[in-house]
CSV table of C-alpha atoms in Angstrom, one decimal:
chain,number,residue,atom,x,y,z
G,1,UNK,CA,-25.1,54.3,41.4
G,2,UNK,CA,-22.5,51.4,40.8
G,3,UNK,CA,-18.8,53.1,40.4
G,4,UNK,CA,-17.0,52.4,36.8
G,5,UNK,CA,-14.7,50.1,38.8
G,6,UNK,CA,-17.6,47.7,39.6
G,7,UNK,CA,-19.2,48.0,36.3
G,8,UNK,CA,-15.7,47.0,34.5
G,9,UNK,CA,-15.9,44.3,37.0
G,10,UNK,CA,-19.2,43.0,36.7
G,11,UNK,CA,-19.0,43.7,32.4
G,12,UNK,CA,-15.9,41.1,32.4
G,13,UNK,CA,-17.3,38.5,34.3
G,14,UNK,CA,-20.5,38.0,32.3
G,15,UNK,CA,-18.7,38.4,29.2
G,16,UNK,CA,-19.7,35.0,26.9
G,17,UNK,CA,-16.0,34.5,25.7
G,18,UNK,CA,-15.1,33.8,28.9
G,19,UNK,CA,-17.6,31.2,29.6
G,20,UNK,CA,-16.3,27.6,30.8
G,21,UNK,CA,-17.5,24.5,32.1
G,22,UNK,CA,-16.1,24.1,35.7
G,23,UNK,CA,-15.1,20.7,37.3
G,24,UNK,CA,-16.4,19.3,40.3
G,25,UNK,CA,-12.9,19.8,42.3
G,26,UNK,CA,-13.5,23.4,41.2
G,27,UNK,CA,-17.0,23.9,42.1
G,28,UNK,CA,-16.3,23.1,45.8
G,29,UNK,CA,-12.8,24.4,46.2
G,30,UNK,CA,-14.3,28.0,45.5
G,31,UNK,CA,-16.8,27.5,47.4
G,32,UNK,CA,-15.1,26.7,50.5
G,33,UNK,CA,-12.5,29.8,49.4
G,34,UNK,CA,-15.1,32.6,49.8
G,35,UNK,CA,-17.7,30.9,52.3
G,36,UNK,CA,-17.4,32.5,56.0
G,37,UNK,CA,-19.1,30.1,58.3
G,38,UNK,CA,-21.3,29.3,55.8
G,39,UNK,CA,-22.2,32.6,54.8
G,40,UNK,CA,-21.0,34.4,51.5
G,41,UNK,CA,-19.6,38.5,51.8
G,42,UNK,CA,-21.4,40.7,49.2
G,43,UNK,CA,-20.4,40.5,46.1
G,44,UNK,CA,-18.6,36.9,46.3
G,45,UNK,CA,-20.3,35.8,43.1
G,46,UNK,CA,-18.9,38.7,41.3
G,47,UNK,CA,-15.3,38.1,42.2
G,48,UNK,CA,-16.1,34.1,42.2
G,49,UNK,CA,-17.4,34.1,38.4
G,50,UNK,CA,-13.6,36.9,37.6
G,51,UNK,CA,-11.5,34.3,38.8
G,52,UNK,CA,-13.0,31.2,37.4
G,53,UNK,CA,-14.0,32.9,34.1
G,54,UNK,CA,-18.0,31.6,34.2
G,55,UNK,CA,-21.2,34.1,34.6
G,56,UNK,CA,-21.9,35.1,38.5
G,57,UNK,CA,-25.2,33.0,37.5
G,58,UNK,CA,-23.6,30.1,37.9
G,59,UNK,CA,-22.1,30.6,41.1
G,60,UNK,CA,-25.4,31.5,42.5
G,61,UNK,CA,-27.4,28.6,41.4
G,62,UNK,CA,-23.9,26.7,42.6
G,63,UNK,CA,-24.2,28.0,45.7
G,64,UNK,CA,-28.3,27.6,46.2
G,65,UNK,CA,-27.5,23.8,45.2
G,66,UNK,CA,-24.9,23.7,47.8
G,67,UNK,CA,-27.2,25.0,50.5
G,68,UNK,CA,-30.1,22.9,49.5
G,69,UNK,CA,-28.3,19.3,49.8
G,70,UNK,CA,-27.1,20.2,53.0
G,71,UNK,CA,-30.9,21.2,54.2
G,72,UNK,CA,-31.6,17.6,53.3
G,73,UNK,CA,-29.5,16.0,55.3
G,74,UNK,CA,-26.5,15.8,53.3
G,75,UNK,CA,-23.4,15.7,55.0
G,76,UNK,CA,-21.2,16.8,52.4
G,77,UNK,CA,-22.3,19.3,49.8
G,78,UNK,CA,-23.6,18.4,46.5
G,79,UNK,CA,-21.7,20.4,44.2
G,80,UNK,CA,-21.8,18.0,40.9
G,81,UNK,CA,-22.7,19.0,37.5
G,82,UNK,CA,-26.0,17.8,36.3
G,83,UNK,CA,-25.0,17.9,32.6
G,84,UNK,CA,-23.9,14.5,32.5
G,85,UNK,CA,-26.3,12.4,31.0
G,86,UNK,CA,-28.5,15.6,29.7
G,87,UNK,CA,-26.4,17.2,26.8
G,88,UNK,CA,-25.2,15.1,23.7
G,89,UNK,CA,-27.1,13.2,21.9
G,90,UNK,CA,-29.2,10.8,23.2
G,91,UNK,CA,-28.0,6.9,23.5
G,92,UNK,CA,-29.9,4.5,20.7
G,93,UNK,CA,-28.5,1.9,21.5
G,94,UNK,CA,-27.1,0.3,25.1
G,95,UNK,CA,-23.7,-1.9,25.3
G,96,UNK,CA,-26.0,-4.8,26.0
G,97,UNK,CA,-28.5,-4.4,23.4
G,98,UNK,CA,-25.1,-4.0,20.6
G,99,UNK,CA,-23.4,-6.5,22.4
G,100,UNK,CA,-26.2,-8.9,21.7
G,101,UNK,CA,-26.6,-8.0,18.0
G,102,UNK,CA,-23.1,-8.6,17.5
G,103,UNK,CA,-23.0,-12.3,19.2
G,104,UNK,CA,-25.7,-13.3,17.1
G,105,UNK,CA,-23.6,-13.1,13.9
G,106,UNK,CA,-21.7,-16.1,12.9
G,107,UNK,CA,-17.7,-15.9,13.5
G,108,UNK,CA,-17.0,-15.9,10.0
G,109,UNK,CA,-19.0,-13.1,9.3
G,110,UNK,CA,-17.1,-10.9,12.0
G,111,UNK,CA,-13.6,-11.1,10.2
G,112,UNK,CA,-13.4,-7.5,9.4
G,113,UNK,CA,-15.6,-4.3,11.4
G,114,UNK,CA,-16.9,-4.2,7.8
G,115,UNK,CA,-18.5,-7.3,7.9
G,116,UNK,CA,-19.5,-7.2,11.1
G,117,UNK,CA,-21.6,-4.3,10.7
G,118,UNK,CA,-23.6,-4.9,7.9
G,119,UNK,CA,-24.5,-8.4,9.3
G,120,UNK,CA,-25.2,-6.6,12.6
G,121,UNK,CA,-26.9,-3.8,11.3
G,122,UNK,CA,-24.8,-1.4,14.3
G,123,UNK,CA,-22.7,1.0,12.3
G,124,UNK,CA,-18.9,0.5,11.8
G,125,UNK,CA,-18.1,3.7,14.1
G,126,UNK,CA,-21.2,3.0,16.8
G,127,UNK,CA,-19.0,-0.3,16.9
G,128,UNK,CA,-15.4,1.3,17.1
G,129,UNK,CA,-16.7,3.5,20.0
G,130,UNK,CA,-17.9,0.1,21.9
G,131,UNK,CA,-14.9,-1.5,22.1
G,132,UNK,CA,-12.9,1.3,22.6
G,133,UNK,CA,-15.6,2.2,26.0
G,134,UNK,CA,-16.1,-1.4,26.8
G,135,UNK,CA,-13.3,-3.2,26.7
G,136,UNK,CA,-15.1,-6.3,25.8
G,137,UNK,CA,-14.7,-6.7,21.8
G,138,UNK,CA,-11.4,-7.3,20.8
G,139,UNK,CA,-10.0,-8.9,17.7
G,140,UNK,CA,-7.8,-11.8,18.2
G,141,UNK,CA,-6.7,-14.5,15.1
G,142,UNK,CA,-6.5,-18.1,15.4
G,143,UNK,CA,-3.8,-20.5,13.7
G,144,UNK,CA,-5.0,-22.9,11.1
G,145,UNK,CA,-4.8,-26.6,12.2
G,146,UNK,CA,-4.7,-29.7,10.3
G,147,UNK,CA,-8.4,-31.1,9.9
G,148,UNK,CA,-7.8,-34.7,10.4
G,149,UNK,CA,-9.9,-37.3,10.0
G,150,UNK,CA,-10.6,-40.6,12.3
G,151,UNK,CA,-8.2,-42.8,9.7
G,152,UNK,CA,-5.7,-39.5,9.9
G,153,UNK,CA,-5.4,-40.3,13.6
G,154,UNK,CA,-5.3,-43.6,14.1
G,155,UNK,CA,-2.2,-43.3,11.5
G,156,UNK,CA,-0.5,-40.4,13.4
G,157,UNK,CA,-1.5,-42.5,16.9
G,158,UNK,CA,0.3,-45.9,14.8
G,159,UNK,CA,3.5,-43.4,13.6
G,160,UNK,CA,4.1,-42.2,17.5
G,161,UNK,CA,3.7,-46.0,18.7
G,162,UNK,CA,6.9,-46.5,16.2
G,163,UNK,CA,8.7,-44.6,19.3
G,164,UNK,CA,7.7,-46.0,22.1
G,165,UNK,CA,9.9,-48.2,23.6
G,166,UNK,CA,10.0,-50.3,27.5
G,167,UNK,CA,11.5,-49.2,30.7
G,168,UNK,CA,13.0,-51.4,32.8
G,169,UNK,CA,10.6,-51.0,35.5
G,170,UNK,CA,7.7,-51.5,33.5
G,171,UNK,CA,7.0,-48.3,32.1
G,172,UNK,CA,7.3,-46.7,28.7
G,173,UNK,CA,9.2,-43.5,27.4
G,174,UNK,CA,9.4,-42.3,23.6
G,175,UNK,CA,12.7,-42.3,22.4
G,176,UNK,CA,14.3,-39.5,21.1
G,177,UNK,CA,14.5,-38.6,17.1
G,178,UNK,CA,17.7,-38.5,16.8
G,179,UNK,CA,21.2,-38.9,14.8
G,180,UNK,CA,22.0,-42.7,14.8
G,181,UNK,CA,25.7,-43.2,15.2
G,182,UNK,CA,28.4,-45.2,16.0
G,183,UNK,CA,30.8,-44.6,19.3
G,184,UNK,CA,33.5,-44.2,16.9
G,185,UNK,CA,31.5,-41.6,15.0
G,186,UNK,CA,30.8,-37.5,15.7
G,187,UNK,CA,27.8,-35.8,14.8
G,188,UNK,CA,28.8,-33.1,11.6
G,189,UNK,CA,29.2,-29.5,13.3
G,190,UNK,CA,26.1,-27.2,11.9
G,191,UNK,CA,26.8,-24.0,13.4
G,192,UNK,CA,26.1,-20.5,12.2
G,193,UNK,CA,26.5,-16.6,13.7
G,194,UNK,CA,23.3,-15.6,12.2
G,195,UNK,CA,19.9,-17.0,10.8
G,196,UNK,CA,20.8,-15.1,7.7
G,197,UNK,CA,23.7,-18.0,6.5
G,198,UNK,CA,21.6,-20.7,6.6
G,199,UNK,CA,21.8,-22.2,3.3
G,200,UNK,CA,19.0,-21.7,1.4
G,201,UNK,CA,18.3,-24.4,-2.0
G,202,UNK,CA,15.8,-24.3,-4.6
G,203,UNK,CA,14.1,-27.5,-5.0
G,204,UNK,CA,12.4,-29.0,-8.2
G,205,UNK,CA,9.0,-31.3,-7.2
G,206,UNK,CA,7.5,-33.4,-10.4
G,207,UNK,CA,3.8,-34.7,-9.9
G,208,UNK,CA,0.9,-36.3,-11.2
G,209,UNK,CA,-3.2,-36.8,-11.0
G,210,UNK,CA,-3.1,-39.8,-8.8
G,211,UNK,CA,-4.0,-43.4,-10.9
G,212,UNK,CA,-4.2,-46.9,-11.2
G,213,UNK,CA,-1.2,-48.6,-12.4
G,214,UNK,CA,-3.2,-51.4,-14.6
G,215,UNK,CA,0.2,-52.8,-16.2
G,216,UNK,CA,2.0,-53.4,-12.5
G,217,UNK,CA,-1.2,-53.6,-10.6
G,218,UNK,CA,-1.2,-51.0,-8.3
G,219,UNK,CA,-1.6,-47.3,-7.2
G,220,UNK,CA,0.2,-44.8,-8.4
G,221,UNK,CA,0.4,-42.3,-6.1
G,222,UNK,CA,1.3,-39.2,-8.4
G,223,UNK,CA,4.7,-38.6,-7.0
G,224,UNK,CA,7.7,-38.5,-9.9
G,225,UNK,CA,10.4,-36.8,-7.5
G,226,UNK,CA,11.9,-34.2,-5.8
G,227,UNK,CA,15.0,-32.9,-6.8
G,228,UNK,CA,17.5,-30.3,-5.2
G,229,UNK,CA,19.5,-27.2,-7.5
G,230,UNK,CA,23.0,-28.1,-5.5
G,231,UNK,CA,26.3,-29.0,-7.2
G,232,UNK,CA,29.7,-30.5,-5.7
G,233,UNK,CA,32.4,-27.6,-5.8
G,234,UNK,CA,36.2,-27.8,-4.0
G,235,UNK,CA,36.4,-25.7,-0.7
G,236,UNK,CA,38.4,-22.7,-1.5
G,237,UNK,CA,39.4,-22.3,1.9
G,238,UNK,CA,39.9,-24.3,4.8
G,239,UNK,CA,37.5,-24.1,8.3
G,240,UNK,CA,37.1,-25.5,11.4
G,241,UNK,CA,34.4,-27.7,9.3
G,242,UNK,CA,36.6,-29.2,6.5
G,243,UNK,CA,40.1,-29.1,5.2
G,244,UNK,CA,40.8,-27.0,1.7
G,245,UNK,CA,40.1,-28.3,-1.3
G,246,UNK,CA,37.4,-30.9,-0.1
G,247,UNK,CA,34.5,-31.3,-1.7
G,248,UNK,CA,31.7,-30.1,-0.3
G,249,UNK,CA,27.5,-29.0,-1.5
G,250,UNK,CA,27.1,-25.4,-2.6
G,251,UNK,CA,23.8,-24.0,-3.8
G,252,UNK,CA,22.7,-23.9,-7.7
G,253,UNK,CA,22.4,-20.6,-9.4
G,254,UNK,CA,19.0,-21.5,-11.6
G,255,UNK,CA,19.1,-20.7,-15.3
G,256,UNK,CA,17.5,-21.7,-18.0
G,257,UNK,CA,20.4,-23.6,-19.2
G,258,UNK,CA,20.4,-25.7,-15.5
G,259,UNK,CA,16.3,-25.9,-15.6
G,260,UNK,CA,16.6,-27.8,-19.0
G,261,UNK,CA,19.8,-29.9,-17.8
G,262,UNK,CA,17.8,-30.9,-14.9
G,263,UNK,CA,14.6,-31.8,-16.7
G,264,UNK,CA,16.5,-33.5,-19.3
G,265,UNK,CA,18.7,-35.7,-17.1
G,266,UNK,CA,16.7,-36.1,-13.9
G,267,UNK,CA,12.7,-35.5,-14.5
G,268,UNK,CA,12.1,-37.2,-17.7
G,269,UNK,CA,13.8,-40.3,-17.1
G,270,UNK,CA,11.9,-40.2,-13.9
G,271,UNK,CA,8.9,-39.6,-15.4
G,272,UNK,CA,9.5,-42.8,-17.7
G,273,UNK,CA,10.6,-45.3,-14.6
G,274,UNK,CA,7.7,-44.2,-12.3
G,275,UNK,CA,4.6,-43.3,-14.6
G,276,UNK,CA,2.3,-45.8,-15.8
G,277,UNK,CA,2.4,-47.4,-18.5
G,278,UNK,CA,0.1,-46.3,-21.3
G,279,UNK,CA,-1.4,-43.9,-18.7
G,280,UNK,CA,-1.5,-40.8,-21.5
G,281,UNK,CA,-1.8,-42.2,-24.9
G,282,UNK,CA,-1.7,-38.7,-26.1
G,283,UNK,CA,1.5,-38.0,-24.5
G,284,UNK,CA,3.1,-36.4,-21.6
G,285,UNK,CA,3.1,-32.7,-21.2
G,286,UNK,CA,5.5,-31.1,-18.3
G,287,UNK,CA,4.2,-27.4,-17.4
C-alpha cells in the first residue's frame, strides 16, 4: 500500500490546475535530467510531471515518443508537440487564396480596410491578421501630380527652353533663376531665426467666367487682379536691415472697414478697366 507521502505526491501532480502546455526546450531538457543511459528510475514521471506542473501522462507518452523516433533511425529525439496545426480553428482561407482576392480589386476601391473588404468579400479582421502575419500588404499614399496634357508639355518643354543658354565648347547648361543685378548693387538681406517670422499677408484675388471680349476683339481670360492687405508704416527701430524711421511694408490687419476700402479703390475700378464691355447687361455682382 502506497505511503501518504507518495499519495500527496502523486494527488498534486495530476491535479488539473496545474496543467500547462510545455515547450519543446522543456520537453527534452527533462528528459535528458532524469534519463540514466537511456533508462528512466521508478517513479521519474511522478517527480517529472511535480516539477514541471503537467500530468505524469504526459511525460509517459513524452517519453514513448522519445524512444520511438530514436527506434526509427532518428538521431536526435523527437520531442515536438503535435498540437500545432491540430487545435484552433481550422484555416478557411490560405494567404494565397486572400492575397489573390485582394489583387483583384481595383486600387481605388482599396483606400480604406473598409473598402477593401466588402469588395473582397475577406473580412476586415481576417484581413488585419494577413498583413500583420505576412508582411506583404501594407498601406502606402501617393502624392497627387499634375495631369498634363500633350499641349501642357510642349508649353512647359517651350518655358524651360527660355533657359537654356550655349557653352563655349558647344554644349548647353540652363541658367540659373536668379536675382538680376548690377555690380554696383547687393541682393536685400532676407534672414530670419525661425520659420515662425516669416511674414505672412493676406491676399485679395478678383475673377471671372472666362469670355469673349467682342468690343476689343479678344479673350478675356477671367482674371481682374490680385491684390495684397500690406501698408507702408515708418520703422520704429533701426536693424542691421534698415535705418529708423524708413519706410518699410508691414502686414494689413483685415476689417471690414479695410475690405470695403480695398474693393472700393482697387477691385471695382479694376473690374471696370479689365471686364468686357457690355459683358453683364444686368450688372455686376461681387460675392
Amino acid at each position: 500500500m502506497p505511503s501518504a507521502s507518495r499519495a500527496t505526491v502523486t494527488s498534486s501532480a495530476l491535479s488539473p490546475r496545474r496543467l500547462r502546455n510545455l515547450s519543446d526546450v522543456d520537453r527534452r531538457m527533462r528528459l535528458l535530467e532524469i534519463s540514466v543511459d537511456g533508462k528512466l528510475p521508478r517513479g521519474s514521471f511522478v517527480k517529472a510531471a511535480l516539477h514541471v506542473g503537467c500530468h505524469a501522462r504526459m511525460i509517459s507518452r513524452l517519453w514513448d515518443q522519445a524512444r520511438a523516433s530514436i527506434a526509427a533511425g532518428s538521431a536526435v529525439a523527437d520531442t515536438s508537440a503535435k498540437m500545432k496545426g491540430n487545435c484552433g480553428p481550422k484555416v478557411k482561407r490560405q494567404p494565397s487564396e486572400i492575397d489573390a482576392a485582394i489583387k483583384a480589386v481595383a486600387h481605388h476601391d482599396r483606400q480604406t480596410l473598409r473598402s477593401t473588404a466588402f469588395h473582397s468579400k475577406i473580412p476586415k479582421t481576417i484581413i488585419i491578421r494577413h498583413m500583420a502575419k505576412e508582411k506583404t500588404l501594407k498601406g502606402r499614399s501617393n502624392r497627387v501630380k499634375p495631369l498634363l496634357t500633350e499641349d501642357n508639355k510642349k508649353a512647359r518643354l517651350k518655358f524651360a527652353f527660355n533657359f537654356l543658354r550655349s557653352g563655349l565648347c558647344g554644349s548647353h547648361f540652363f541658367e540659373n533663376i536668379k536675382f538680376y543685378v548690377y555690380e554696383d548693387e547687393t541682393v536685400a538681406l532676407r534672414a530670419v531665426k525661425s520659420k515662425r517670422f516669416i511674414t505672412k499677408v493676406m491676399f485679395l484675388a478678383a475673377v471671372a467666367r472666362p469670355r469673349h471680349d467682342a468690343h476689343r476683339n479678344r479673350h478675356f481670360d477671367g482674371k481682374i487682379g490680385i491684390w495684397a492687405f500690406v501698408e507702408l508704416t515708418v520703422a520704429l527701430r533701426k536693424s542691421k536691415n534698415r535705418p529708423k524711421g524708413a519706410i518699410v511694408t508691414t502686414p494689413q490687419s483685415v476689417d471690414g472697414v479695410v475690405y470695403n476700402h480695398i474693393i472700393m479703390n482697387k477691385v471695382v475700378p479694376a473690374i471696370q478697366e479689365r471686364f468686357p464691355k457690355g459683358g453683364r447687361p444686368g450688372g455686376i455682382f461681387v460675392q
